[in-house]
Coordinates of C-alpha atoms (C1' of nucleotides) in Angstrom, one line a residue:
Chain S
X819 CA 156.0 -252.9 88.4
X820 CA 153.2 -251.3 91.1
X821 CA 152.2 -248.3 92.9
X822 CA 150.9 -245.7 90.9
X823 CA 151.0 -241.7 90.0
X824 CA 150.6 -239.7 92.9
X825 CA 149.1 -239.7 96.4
X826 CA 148.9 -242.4 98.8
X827 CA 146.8 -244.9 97.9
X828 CA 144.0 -245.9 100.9
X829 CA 141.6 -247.0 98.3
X830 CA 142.6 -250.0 96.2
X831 CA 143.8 -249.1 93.0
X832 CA 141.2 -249.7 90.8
X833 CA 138.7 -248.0 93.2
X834 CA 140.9 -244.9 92.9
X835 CA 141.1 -245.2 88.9
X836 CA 137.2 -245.5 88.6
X837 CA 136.7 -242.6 91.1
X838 CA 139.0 -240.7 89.0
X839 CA 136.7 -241.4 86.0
X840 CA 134.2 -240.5 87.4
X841 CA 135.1 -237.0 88.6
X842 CA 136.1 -236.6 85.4
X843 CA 132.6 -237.3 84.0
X844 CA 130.5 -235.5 86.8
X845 CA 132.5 -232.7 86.5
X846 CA 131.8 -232.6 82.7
X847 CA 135.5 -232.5 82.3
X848 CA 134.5 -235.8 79.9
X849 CA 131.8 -235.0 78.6
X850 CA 129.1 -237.7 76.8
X851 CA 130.5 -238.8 73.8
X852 CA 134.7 -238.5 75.2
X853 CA 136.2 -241.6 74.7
X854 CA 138.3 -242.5 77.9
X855 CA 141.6 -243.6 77.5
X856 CA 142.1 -247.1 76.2
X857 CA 143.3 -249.8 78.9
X858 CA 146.4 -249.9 77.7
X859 CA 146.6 -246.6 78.3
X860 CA 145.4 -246.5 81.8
X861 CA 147.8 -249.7 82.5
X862 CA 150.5 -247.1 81.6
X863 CA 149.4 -244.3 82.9
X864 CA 148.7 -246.2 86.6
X865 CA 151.4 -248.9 86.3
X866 CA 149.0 -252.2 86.8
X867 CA 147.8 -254.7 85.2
X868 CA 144.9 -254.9 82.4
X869 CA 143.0 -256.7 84.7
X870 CA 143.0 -253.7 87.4
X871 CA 141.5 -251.2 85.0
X872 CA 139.5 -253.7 83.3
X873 CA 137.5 -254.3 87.1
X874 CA 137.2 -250.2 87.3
X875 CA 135.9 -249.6 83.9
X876 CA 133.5 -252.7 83.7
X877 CA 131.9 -251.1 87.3
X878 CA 131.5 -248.0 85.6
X879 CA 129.7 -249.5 82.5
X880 CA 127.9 -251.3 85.0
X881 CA 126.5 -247.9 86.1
X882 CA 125.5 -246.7 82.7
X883 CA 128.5 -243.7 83.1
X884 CA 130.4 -245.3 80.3
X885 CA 129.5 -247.4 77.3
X886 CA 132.1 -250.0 76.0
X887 CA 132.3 -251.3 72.3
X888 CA 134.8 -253.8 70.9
X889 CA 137.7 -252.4 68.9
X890 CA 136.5 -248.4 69.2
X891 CA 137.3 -248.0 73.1
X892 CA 135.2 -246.9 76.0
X893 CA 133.0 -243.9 76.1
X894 CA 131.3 -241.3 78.4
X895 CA 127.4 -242.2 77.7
X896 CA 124.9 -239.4 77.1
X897 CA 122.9 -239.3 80.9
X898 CA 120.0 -241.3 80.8
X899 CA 117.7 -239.2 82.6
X900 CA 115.6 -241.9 82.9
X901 CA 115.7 -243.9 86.5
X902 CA 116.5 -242.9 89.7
X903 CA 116.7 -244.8 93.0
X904 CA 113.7 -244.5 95.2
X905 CA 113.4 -245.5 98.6
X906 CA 110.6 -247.1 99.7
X907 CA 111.3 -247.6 103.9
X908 CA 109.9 -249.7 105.8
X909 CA 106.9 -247.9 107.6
X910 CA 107.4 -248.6 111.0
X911 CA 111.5 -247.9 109.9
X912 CA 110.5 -244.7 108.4
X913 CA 108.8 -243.2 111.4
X914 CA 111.3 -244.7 114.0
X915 CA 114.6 -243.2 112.3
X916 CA 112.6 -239.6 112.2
X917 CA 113.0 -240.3 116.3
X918 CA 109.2 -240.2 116.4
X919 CA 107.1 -243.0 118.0
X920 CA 105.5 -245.4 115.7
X921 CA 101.9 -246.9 116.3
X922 CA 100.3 -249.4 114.8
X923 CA 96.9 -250.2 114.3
X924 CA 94.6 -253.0 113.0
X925 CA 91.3 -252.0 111.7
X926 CA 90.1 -255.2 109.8
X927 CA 91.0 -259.1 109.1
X928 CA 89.2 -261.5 107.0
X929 CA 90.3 -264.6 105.6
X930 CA 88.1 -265.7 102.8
X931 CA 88.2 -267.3 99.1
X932 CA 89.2 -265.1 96.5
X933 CA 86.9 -263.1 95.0
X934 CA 87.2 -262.2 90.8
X935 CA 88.1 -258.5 92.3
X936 CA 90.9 -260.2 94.7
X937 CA 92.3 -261.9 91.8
X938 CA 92.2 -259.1 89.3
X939 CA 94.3 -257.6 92.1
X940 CA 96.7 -260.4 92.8
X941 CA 97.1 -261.0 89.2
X942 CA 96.3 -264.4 89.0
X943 CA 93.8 -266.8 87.2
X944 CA 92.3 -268.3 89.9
X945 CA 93.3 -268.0 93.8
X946 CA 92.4 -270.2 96.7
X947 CA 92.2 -268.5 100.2
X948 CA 93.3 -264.7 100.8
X949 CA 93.6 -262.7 103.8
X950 CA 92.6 -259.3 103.5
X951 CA 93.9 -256.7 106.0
X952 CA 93.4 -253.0 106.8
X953 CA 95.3 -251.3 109.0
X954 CA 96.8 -248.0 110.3
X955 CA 100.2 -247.1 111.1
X956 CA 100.8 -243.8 112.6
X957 CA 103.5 -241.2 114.0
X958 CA 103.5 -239.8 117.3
X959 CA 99.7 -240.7 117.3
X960 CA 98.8 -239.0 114.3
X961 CA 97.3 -241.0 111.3
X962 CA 100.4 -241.4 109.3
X963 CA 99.5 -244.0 106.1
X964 CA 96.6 -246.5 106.1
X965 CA 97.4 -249.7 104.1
X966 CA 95.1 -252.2 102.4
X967 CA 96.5 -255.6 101.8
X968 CA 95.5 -259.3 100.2
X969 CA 97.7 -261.7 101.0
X970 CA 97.6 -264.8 99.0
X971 CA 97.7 -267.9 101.1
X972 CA 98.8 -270.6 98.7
X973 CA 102.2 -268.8 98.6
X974 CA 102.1 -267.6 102.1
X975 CA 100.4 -270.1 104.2
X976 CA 101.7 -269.3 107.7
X977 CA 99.3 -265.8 107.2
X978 CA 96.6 -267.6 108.0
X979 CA 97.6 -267.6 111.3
X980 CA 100.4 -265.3 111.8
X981 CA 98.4 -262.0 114.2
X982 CA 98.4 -259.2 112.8
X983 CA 96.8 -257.2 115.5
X984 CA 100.7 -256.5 117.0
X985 CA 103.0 -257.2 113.8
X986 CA 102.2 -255.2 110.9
X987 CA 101.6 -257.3 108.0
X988 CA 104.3 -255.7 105.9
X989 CA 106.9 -256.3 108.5
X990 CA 105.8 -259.6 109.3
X991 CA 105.9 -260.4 105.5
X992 CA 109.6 -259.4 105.2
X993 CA 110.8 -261.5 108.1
X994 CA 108.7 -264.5 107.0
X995 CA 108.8 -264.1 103.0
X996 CA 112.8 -264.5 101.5
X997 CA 114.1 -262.4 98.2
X998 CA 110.7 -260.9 96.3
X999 CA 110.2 -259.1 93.5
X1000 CA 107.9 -256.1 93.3
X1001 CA 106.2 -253.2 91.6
X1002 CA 105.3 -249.8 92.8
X1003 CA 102.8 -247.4 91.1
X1004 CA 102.6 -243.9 92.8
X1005 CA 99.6 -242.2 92.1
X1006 CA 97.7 -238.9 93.4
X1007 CA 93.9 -239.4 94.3
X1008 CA 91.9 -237.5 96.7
X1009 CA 90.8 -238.3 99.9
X1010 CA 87.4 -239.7 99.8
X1011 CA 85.4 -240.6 102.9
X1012 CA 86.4 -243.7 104.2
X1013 CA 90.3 -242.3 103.6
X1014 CA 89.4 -239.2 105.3
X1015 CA 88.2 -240.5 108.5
X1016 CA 91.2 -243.0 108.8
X1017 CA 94.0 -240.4 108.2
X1018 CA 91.8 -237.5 110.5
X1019 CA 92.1 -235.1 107.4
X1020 CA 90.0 -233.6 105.6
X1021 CA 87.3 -235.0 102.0
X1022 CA 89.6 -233.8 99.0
X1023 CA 92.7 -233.6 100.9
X1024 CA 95.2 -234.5 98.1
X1025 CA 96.8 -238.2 98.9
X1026 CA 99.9 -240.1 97.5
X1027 CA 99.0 -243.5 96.7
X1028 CA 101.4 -246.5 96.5
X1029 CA 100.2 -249.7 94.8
X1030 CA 102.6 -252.5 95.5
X1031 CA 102.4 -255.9 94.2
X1032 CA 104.6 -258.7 95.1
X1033 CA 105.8 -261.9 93.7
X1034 CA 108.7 -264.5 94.4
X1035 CA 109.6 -266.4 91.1
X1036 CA 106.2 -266.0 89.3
X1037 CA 104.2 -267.1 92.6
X1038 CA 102.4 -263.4 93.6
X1039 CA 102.6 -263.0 97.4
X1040 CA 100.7 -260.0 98.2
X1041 CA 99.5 -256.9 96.6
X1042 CA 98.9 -253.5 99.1
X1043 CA 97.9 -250.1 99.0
X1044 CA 99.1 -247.3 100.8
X1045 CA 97.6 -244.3 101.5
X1046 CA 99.7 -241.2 102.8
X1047 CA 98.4 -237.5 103.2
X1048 CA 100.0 -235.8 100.2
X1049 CA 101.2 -232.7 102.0
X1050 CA 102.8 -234.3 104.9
X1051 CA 104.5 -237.8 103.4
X1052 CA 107.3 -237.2 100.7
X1053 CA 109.1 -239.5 98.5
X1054 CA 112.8 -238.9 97.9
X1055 CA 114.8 -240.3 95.1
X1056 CA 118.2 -239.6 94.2
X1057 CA 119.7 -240.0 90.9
X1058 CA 122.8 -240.1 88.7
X1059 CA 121.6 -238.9 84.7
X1060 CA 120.8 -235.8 83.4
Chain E
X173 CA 141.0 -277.3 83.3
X174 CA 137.8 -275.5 82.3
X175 CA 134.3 -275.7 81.0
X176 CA 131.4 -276.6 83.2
X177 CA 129.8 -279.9 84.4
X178 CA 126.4 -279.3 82.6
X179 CA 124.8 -277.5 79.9
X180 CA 126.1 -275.2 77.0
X181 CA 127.4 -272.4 78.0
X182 CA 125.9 -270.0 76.0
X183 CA 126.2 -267.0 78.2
X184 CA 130.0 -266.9 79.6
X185 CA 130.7 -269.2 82.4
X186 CA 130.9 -266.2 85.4
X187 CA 127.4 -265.2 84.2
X188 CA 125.9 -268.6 84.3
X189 CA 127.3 -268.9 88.1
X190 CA 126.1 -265.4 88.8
X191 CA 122.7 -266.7 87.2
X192 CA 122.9 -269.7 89.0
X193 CA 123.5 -268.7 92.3
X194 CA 120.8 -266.0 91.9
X195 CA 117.9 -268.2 91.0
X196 CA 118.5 -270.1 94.3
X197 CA 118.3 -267.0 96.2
X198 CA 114.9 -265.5 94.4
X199 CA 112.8 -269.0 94.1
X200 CA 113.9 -269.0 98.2
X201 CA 115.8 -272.7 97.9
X202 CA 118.6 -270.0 99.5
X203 CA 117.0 -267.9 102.3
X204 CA 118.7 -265.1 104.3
X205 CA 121.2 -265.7 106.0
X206 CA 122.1 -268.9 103.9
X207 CA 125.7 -269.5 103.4
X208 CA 126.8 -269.2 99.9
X209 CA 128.9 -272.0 98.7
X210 CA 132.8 -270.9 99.7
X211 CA 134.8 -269.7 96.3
X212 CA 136.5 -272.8 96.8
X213 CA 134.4 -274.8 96.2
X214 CA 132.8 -273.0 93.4
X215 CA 135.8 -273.2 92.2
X216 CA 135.6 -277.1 92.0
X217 CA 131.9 -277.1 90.9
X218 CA 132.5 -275.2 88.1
X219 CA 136.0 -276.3 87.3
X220 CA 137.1 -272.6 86.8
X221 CA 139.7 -270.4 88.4
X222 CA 138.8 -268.9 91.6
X223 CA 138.9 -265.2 89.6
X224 CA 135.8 -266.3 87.6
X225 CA 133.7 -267.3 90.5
X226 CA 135.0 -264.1 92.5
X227 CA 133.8 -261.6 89.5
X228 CA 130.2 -263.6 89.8
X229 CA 130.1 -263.2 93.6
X230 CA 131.1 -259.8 93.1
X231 CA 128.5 -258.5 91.1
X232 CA 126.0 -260.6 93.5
X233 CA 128.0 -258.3 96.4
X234 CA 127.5 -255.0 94.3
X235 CA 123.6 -256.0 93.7
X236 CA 123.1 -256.4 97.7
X237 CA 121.8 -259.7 97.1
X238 CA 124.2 -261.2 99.3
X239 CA 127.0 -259.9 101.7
X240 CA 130.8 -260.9 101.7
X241 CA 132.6 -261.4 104.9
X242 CA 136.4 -262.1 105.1
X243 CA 137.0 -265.7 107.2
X244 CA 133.5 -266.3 107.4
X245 CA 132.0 -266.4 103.9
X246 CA 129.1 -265.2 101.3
X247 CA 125.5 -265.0 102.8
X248 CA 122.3 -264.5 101.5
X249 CA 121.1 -260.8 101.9
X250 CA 117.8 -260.3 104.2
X251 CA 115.8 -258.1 101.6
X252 CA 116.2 -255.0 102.4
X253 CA 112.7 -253.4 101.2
X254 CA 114.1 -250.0 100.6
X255 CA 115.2 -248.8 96.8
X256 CA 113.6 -249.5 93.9
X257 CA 114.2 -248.3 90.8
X258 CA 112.2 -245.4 89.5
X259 CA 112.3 -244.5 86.2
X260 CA 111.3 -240.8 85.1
X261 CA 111.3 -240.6 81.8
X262 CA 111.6 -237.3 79.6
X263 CA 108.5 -236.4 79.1
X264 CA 108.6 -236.5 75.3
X265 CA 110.2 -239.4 75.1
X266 CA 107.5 -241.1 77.8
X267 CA 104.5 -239.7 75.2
X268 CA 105.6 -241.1 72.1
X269 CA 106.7 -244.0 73.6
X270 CA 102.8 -244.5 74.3
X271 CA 102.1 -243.5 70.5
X272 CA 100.7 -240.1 71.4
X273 CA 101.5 -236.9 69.9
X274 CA 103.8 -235.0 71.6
X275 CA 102.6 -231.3 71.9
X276 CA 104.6 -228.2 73.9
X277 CA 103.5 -224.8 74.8
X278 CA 105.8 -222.2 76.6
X279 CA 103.7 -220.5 79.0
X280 CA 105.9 -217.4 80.2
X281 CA 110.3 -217.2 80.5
X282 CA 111.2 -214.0 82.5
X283 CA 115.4 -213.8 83.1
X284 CA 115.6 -211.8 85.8
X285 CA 118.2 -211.6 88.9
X286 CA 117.5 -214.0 91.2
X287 CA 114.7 -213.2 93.9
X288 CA 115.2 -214.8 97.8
X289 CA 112.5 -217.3 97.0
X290 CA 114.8 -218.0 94.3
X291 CA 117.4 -218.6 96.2
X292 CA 115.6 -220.7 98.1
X293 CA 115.0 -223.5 95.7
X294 CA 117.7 -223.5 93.8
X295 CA 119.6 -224.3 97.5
X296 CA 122.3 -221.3 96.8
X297 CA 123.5 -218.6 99.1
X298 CA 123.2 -216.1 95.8
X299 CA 122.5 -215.9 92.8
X300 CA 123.3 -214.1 90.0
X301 CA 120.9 -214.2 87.2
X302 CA 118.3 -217.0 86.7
X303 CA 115.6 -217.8 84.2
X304 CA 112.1 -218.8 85.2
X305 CA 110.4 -220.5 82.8
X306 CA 106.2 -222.1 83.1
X307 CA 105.6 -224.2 80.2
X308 CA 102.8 -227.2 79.3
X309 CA 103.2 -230.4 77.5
X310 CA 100.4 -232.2 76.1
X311 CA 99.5 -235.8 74.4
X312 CA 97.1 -235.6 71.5
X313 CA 96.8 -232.3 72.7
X314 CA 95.5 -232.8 75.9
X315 CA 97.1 -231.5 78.6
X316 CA 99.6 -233.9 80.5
X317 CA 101.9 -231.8 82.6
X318 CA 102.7 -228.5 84.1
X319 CA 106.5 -227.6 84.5
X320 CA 107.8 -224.3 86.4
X321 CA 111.0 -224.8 86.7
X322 CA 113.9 -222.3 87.0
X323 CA 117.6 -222.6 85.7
X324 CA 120.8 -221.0 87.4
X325 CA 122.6 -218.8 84.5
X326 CA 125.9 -219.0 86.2
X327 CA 125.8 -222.4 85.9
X328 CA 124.3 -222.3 82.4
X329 CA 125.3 -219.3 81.2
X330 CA 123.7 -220.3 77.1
X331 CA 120.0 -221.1 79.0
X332 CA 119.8 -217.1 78.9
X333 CA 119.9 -217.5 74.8
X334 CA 118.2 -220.7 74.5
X335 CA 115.0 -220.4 72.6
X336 CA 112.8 -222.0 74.5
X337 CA 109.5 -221.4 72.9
X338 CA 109.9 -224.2 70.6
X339 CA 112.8 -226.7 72.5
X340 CA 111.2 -227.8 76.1
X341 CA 114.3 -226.9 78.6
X342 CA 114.2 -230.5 79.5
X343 CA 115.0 -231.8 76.6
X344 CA 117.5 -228.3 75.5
X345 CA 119.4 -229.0 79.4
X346 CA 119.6 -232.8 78.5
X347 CA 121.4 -232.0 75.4
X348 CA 123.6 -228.8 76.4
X349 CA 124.7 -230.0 80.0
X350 CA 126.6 -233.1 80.8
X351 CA 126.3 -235.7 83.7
X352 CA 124.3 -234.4 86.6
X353 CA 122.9 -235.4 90.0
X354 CA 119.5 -234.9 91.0
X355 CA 117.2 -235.4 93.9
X356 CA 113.8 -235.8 93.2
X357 CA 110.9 -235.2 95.7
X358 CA 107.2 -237.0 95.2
X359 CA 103.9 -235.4 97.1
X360 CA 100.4 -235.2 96.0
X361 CA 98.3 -231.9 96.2
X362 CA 94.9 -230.6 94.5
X363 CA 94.5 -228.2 91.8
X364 CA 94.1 -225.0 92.9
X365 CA 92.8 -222.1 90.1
X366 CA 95.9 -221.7 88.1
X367 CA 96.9 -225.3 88.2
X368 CA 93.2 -226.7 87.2
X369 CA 93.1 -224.1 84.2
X370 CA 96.7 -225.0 83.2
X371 CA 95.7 -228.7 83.2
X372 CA 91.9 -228.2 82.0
X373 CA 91.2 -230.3 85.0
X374 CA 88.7 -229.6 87.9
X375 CA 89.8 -227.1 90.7
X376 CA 90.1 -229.6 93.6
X377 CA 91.4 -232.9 91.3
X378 CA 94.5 -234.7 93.0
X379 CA 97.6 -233.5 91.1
X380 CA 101.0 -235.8 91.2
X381 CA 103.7 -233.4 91.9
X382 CA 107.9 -234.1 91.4
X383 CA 109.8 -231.9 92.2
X384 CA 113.2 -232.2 90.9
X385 CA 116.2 -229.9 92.2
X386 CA 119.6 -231.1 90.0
X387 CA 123.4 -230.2 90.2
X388 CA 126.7 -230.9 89.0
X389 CA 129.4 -231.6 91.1
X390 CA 128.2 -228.8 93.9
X391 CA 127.2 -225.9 90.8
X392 CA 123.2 -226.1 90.8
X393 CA 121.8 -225.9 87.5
X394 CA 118.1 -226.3 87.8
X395 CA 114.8 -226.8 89.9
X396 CA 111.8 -227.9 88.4
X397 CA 108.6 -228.6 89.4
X398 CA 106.4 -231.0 87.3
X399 CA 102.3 -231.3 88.2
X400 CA 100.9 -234.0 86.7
X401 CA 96.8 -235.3 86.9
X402 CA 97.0 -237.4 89.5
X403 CA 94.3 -240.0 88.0
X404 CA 95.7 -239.8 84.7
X405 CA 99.6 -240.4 85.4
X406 CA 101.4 -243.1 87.4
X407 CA 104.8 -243.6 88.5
X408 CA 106.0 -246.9 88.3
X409 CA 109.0 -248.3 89.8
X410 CA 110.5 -251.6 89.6
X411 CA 112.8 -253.3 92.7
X412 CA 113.9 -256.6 94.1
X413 CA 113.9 -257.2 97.6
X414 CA 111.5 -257.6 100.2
Chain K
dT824 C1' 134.7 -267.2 133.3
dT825 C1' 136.9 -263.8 131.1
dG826 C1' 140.2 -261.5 128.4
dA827 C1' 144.4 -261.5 125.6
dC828 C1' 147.0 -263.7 122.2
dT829 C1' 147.6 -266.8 118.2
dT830 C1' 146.3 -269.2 114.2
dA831 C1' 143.7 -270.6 110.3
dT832 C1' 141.1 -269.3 106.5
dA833 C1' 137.9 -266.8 103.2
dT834 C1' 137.8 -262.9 100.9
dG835 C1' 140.1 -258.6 98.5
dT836 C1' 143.1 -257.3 95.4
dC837 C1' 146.6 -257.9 92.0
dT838 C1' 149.7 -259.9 88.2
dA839 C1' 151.4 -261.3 83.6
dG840 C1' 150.2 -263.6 80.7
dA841 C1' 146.4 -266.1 77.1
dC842 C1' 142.8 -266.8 73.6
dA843 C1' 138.1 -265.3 71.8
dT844 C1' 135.4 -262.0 69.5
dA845 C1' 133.3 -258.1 67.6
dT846 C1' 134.1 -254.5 64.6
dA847 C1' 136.5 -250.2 62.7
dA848 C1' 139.6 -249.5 59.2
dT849 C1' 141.9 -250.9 55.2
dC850 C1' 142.5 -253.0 50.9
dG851 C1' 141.0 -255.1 46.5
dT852 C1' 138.0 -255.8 43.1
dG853 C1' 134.1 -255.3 40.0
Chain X
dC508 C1' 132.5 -245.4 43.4
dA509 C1' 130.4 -249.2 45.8
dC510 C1' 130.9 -253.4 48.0
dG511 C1' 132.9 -257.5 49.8
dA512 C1' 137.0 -259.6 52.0
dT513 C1' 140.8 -259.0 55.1
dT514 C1' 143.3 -257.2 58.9
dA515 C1' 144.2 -254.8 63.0
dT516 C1' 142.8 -253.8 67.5
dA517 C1' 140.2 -252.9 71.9
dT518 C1' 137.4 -255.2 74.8
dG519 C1' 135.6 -259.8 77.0
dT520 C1' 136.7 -263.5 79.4
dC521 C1' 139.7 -266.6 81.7
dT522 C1' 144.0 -268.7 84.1
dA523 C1' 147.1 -270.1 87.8
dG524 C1' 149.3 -268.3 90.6
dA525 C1' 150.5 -264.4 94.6
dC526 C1' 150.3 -261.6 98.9
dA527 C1' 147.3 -258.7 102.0
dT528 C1' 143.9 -258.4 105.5
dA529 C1' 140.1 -259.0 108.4
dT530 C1' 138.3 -262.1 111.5
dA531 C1' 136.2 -266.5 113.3
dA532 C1' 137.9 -269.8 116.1
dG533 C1' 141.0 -271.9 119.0
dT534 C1' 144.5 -271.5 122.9
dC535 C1' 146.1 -270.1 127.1
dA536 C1' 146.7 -267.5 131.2
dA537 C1' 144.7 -264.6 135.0

DNA sequence: TTGACTTATATGTCTAGACATATAATCGTG
DNA sequence: CACGATTATATGTCTAGACATATAAGTCAA
């Protein structure tokens, strides 16, 4: 017993029986609520194994399209509307794969015990050394994001030293820091002074603002802020909800 | 053959490997570019059959935490800094979630055939007939967003009846269309006149703005754009990686 | 040294069963 | 009719195999 229904089968089989799912869902010919055939069903309808369907429909209620319950079957969810996938490139990455040059630029470096405001921002009780960096990164010589960054040191020794006048600390941390966690908080603020001379636009020029703070298994690693002129940076998320 | 050489097993035995093996990667005990223990020998750690530590690795495969290669083995991921998970929520939902009152206010719905500009953003050749609508939604009756969005009727055809002076066309879309895809777009601009009155903020003040352009299976259905205080709302967004 | 060929092996997919478990549906009883 | 006990059933997990396939590594010839 093999081989299914129709067509020739490049995909594995139960690639093909979750991508027929799916189309099924996306084109709202199942719509939330429609409870997909039971595995049994699909075994006979496909001619495999429990198994094979089983892998299929457990990746789709992996991806919130279907819901499973015991003893009732398997059904479409109602969309979720609630997260989508946002990505968040790599700066220098960003700017390199628009095919425009990418610059970098340190403005400041100090190492220094932790301050009550440096700890507020690293979320932690008490912190030994930081480093606290500014610096510009820019596109085809135009002010593209300037990022503000603490860096705490009793998780991260080797940025004491590491120079941050070539390496940009964010790439430097993600070739010298393994698996993180992290939070992002996008927020709109307006340029003030400071902001407006290091992006070369002009006070009250709308900004996007990206706080990021870092940790790896409850040890925080760095927290940063980066600033992008709000006309000309754009964040793009896609989505599968409704 | 079976159970495991330590613990209860509580959680099934392909989630406790999955666990396992994931632990090692985030506290960093694993770096990238560590080899994963072969299935094999999984296999012998766990006293299991090689399908139960497959399923684990699997899932670690389909989280990008580590890559699979044929002959050579499982390694551990370099972080890849790039997605996070964003979650927009309905806007209803997001207020009383945070024990506000929810308020809505339509602002103006004109059905009318579709214009160029039209066109334009709902990413369609032409258009038959569309319905613009400009609406507010407030939280203890302050203002919290602006939405202008506009809905394809040939997609939609029962937006053209929808009452919508009482139902937000979120929340009526959500409920009367199934699964879509979306694409969501993030910038930061300042309040001009009709924004700043809308929002009872200052003309000037940083504004969040999402755009969101959605469709089902290559029909559009909608484009919206949301404007937001950008000192008063925050996007946050979740994500493991680098 | 280099390139072509062969081989060994880890993963990818699949099978035909099994028992566990949550729960919808049914049945019985007060 | 309401409610508790029983039963049927779909999913959840697992096994001990199997063959397919990509490819790292080794072999050999030019």
């Amino acid at each position: 017993m093999s081989l299914a229904t129709d067509s020739a089968d490049q995909p594995t089989l139960y690639k093909r029986i979750r991508a027929d799912i799916e189309k099924r869902i996306l084109t709202g010919e199942w719509p939330p609520g429609h409870r997909i055939p039971f595995e049994h069903e699909l075994v006979a309808r496909y001619g495999c194994s429990r198994m094979t369907v089983n892998k299929a429909l457990s990746e789709l209620a992996q991806a919130d399209l279907i819901e499973r319950r015991r003893r009732a079957g398997s059904f479409v969810r109602r969309p979720q509307h609630h997260s989508a996938v946002l990505k968040i490139a790599d700066i220098r990455a960003e700017i390199t794969a628009l095919g425009r040059t990418y610059g970098y630029e340190l403005i400041h470096r100090k190492l220094r015990t932790a301050t009550v405001a440096d700890c507020d921002r690293l979320g932690v009780k008490k912190a030994g050394k930081v480093v606290a960096i500014a610096c510009r990164h820019s596109a085809d010589n135009v002010p593209f994001a300037v990022e503000d960054r603490l860096i705490d040191l009793s998780s991260v020794p080797d940025a004491a030293t590491a120079d941050f006048s070539r390496e940009p600390p964010g790439s430097w941390l993600l070739h010298h820091v393994p698996w993180t966690e992290a939070e992002h908080t996008i927020s709109a603020i307006v340029a003030d002074d400071r902001a407006a001379k290091a992006l070369d636009i002009a006070v009250g020029a709308p900004c996007l603002v990206i706080d990021r703070y870092t940790w790896r298994s409850a040890r925080t690693i760095t927290a940063v802020r980066l600033l992008y002129p709000g006309d000309s940076h754009r964040l793009v998320a896609r989505f599968k909800g409704g």
